[in-house]
Tab-separated table of N, CA, C and O in Angstrom:
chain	number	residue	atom	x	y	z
A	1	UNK	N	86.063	131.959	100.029
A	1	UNK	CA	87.451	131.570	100.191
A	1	UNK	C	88.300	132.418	99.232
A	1	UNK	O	88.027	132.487	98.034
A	2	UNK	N	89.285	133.031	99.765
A	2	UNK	CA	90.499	133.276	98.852
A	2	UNK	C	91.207	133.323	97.968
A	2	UNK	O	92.151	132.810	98.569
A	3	UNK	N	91.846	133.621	96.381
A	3	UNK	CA	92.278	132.809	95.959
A	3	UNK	C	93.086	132.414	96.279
A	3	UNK	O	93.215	131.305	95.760
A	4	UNK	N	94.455	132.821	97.408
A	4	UNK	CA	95.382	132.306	97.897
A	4	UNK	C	95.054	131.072	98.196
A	4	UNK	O	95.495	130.143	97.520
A	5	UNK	N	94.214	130.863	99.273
A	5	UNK	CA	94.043	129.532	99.905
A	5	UNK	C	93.315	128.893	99.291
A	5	UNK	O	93.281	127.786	99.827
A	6	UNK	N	92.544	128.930	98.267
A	6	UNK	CA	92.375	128.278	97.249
A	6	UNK	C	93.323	127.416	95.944
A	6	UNK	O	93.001	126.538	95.143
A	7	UNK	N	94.391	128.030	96.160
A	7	UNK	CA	95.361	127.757	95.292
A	7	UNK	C	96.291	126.922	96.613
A	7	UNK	O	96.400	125.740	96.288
A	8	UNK	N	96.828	127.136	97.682
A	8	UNK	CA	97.313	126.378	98.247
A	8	UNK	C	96.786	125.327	98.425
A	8	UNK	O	97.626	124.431	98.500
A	9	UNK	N	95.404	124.864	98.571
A	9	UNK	CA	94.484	123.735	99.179
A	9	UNK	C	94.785	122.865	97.308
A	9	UNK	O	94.829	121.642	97.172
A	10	UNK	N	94.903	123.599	96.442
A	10	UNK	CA	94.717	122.849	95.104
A	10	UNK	C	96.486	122.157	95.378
A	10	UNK	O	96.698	121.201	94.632
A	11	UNK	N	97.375	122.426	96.066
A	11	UNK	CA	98.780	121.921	95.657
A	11	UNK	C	98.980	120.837	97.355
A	11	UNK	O	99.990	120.178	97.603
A	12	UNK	N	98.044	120.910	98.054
A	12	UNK	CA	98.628	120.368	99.110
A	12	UNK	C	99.103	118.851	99.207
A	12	UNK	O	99.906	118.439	100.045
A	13	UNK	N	98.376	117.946	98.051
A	13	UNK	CA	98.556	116.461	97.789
A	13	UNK	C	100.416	116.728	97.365
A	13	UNK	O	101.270	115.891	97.657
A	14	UNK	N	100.718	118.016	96.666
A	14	UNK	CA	101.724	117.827	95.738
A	14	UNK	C	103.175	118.245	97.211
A	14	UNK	O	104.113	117.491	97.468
A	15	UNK	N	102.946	119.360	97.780
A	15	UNK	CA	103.743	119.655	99.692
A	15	UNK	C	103.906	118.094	100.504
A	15	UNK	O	104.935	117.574	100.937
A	16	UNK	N	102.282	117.503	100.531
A	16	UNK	CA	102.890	116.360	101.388
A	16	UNK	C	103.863	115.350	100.524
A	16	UNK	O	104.602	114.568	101.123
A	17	UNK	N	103.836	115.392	99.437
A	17	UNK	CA	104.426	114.454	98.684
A	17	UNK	C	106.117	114.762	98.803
A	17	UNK	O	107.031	114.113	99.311
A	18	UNK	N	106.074	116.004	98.121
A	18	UNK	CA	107.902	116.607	98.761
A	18	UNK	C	108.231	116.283	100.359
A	18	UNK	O	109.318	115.804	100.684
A	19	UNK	N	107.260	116.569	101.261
A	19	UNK	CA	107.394	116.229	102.479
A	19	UNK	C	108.025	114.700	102.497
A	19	UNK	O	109.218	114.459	102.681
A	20	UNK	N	107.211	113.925	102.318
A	20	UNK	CA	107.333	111.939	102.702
A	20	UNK	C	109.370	112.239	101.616
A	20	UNK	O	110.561	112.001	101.819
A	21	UNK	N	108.828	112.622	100.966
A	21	UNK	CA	110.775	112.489	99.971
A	21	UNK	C	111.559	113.472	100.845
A	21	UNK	O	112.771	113.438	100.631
A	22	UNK	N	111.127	114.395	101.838
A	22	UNK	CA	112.050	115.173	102.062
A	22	UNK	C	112.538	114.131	103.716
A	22	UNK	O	113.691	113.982	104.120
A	23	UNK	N	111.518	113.678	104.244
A	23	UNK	CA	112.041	112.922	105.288
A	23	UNK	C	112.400	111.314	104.587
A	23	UNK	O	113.222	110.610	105.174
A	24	UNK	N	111.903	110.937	103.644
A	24	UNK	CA	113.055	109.474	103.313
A	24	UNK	C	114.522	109.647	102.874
A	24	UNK	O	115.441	108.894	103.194
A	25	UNK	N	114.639	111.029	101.894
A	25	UNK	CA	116.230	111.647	102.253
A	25	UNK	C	117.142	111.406	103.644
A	25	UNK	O	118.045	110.647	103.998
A	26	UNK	N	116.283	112.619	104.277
A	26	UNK	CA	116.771	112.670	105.830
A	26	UNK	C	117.015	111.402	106.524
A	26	UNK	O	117.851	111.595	107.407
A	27	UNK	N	116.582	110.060	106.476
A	27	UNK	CA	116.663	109.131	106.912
A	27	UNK	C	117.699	108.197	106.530
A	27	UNK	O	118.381	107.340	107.091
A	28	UNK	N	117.536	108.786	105.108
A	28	UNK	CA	118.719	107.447	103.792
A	28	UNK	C	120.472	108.356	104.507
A	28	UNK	O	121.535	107.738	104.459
A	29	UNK	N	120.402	109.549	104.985
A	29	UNK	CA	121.165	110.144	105.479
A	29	UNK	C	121.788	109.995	106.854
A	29	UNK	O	122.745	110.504	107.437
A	30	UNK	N	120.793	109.025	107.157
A	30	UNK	CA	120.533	108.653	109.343
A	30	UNK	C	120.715	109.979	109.943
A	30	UNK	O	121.508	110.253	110.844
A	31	UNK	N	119.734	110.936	109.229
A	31	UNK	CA	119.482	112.528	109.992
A	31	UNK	C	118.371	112.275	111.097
A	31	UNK	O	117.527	111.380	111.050
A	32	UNK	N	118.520	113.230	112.109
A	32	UNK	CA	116.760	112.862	112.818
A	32	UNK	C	116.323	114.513	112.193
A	32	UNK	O	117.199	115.140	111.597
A	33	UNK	N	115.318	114.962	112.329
A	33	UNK	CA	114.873	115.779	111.906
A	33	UNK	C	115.156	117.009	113.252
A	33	UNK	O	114.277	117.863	113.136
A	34	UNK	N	115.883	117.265	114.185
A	34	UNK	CA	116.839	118.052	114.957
A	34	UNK	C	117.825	118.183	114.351
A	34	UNK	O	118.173	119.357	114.481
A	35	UNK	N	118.833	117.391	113.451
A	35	UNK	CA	119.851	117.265	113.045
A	35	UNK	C	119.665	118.078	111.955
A	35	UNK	O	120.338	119.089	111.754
A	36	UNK	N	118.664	117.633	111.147
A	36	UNK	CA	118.995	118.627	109.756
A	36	UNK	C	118.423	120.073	110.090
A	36	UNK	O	118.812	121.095	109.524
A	37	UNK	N	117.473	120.030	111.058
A	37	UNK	CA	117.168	121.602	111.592
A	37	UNK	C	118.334	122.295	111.855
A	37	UNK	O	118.645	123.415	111.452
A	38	UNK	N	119.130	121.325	112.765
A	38	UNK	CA	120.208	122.346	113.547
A	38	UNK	C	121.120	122.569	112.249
A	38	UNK	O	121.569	123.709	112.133
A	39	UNK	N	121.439	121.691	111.310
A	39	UNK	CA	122.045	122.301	109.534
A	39	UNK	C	121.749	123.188	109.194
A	39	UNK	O	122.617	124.054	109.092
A	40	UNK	N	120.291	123.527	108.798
A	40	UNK	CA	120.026	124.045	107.943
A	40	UNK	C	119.222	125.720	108.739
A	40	UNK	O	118.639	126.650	108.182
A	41	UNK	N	119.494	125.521	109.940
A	41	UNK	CA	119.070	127.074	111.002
A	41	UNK	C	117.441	127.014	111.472
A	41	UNK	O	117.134	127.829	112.342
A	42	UNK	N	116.756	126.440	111.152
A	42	UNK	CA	115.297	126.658	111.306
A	42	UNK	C	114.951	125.383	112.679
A	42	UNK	O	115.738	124.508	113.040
A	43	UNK	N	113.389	125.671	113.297
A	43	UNK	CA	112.980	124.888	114.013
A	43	UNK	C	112.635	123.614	113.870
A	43	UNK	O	111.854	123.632	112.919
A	44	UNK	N	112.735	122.608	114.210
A	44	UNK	CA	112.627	121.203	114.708
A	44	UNK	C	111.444	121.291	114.156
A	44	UNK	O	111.312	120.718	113.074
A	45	UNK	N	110.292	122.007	114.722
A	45	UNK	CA	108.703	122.398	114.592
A	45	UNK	C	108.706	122.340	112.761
A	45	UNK	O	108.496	121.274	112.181
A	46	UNK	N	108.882	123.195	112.264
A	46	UNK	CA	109.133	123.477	111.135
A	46	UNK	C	109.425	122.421	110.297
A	46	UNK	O	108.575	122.096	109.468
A	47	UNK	N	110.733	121.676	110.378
A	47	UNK	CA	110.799	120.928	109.953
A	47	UNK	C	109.825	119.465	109.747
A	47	UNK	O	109.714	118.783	108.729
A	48	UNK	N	109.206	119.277	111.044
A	48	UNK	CA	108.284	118.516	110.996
A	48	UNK	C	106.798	119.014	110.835
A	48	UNK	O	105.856	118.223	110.895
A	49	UNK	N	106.673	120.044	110.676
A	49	UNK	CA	105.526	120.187	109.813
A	49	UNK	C	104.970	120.088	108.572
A	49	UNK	O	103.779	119.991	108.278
A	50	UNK	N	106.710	120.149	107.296
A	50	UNK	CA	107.307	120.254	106.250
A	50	UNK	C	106.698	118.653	105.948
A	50	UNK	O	105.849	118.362	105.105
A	51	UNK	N	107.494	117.591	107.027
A	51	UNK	CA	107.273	116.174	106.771
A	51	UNK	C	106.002	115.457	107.492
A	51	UNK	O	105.934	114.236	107.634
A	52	UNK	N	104.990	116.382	107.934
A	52	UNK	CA	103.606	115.518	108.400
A	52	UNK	C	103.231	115.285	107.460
A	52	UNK	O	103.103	116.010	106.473
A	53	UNK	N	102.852	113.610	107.696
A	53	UNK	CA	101.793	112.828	106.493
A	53	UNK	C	100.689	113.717	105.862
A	53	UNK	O	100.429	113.870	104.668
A	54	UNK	N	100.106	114.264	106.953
A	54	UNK	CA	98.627	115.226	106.674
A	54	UNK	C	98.969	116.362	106.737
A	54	UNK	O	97.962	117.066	106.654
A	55	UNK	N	100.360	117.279	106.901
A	55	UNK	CA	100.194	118.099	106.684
A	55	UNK	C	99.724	119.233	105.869
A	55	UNK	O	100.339	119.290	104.805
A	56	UNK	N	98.950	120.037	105.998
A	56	UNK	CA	98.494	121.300	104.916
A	56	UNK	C	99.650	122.413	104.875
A	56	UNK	O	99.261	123.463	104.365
A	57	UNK	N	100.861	122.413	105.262
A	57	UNK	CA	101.744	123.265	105.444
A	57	UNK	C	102.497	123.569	104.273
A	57	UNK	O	103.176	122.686	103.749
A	58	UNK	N	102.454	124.654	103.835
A	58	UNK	CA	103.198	125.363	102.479
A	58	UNK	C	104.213	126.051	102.702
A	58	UNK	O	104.162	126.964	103.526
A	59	UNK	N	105.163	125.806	102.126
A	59	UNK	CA	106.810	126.436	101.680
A	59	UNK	C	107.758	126.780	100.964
A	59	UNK	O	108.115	125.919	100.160
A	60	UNK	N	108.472	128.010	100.950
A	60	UNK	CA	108.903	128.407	100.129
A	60	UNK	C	110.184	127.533	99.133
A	60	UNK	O	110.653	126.444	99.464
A	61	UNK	N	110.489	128.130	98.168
A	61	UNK	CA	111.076	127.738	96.954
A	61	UNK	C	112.731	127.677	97.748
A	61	UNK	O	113.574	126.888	97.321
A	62	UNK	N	113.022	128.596	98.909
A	62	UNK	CA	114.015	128.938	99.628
A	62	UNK	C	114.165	128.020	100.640
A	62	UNK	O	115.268	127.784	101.135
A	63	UNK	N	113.486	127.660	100.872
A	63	UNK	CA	113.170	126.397	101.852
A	63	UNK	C	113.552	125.347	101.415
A	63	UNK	O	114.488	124.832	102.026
A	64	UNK	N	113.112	124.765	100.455
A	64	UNK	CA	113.501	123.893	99.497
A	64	UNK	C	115.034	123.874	98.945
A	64	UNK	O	115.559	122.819	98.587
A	65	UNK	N	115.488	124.720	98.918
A	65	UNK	CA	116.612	124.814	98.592
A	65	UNK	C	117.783	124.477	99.704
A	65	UNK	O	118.759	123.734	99.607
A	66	UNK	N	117.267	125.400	100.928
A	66	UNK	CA	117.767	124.931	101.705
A	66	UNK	C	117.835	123.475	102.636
A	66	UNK	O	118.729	123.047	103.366
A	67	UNK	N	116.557	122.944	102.297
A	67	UNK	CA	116.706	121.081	103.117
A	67	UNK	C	117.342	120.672	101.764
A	67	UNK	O	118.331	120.099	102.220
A	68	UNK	N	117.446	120.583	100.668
A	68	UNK	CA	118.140	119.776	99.408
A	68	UNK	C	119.606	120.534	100.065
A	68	UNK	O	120.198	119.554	100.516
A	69	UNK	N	120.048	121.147	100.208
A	69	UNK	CA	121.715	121.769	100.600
A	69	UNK	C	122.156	120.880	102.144
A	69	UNK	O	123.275	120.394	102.310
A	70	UNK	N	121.275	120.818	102.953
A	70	UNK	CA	121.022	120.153	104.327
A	70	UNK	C	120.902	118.829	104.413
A	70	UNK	O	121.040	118.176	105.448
A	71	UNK	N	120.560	118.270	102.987
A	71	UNK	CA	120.346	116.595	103.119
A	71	UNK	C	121.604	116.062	101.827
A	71	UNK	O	121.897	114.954	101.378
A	72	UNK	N	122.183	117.662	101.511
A	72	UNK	CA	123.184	116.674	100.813
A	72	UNK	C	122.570	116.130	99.048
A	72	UNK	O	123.142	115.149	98.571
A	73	UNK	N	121.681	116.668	98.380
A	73	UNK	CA	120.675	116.374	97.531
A	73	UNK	C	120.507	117.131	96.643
A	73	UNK	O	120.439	118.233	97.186
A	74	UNK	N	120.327	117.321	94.972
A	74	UNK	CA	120.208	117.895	94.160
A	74	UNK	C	118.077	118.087	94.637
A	74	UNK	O	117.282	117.211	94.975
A	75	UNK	N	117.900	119.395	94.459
A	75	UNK	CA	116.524	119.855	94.697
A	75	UNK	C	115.531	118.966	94.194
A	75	UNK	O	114.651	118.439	94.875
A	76	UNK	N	115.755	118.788	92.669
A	76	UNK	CA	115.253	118.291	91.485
A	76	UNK	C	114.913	116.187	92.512
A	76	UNK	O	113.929	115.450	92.453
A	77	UNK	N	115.846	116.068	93.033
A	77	UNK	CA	114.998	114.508	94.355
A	77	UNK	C	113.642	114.954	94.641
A	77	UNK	O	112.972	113.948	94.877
A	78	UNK	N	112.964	115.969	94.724
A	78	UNK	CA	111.976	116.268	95.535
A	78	UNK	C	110.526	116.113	94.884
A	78	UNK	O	109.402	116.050	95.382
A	79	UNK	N	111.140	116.067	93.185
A	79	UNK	CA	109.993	116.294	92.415
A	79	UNK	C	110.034	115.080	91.499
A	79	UNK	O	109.079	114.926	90.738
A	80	UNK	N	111.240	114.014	91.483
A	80	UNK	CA	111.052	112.913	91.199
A	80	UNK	C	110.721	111.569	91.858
A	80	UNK	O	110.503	111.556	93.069
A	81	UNK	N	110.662	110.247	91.023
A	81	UNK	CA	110.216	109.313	91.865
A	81	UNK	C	111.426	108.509	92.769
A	81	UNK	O	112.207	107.872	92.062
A	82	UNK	N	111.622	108.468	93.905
A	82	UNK	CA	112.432	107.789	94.405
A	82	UNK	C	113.240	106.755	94.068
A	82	UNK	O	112.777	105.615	94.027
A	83	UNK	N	114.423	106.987	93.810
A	83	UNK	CA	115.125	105.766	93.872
A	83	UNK	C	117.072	105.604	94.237
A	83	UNK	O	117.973	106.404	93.989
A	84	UNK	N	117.112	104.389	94.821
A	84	UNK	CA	118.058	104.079	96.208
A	84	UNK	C	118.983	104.460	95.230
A	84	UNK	O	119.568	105.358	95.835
A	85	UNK	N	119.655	104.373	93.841
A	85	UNK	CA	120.880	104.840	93.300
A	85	UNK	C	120.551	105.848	92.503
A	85	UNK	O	120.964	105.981	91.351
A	86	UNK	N	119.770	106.621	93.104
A	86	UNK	CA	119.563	108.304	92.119
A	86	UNK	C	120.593	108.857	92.136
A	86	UNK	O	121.494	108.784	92.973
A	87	UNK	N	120.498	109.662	90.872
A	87	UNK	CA	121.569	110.367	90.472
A	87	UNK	C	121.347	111.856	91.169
A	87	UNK	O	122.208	112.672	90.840
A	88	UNK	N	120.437	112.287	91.983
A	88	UNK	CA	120.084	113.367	92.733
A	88	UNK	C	121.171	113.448	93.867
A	88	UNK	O	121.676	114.555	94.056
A	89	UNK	N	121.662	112.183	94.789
A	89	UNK	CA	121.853	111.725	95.801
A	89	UNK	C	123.195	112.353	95.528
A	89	UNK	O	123.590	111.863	94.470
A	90	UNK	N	124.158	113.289	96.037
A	90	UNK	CA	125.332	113.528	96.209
A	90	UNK	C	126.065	112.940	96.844
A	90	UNK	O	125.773	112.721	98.019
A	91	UNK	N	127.293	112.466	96.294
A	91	UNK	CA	128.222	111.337	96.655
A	91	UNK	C	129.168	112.636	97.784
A	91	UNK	O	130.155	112.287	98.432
């Protein structure tokens, strides 16, 4: 094996985790995941690969930037623990 994919397979617990926060955003937002695609330019596909429970799907730092700009969200939501009056949440 790789070290690439060795190193991705070591972070994938940490992707699905941004994933589940990147679609409870999208939701606390009443986005469907078409909606913030069609925001933010990329595929529907994409996007829900980003937010599969099991997904193994890895993404860039640019990516990230762009669904936190798309959901309305300081980036820094993605890597903390959830909560309904975060200060992440842009008024």
């Amino acid at each position: 094996m790789d070290k690439l994919l060795r190193r991705q397979k070591k972070f994938v617990s940490k992707y699905r985790e941004i994933g589940r926060k990147i679609a409870f955003y999208r939701n606390l937002r009443g986005l469907s995941q078409e909606a913030l695609a069609e925001r933010i330019e990329v595929s529907v596909s994409h996007i829900s690969k980003i937010e599969a429970p099991q997904a193994n799907t890895s993404f860039s730092v640019d990516m990230l930037f762009l669904i936190a700009e798309g959901l309305d969200v300081d980036v820094a939501a993605f890597f903390n623990p959830i909560e309904i009056s975060s200060p992440y949440i842009k008024k």
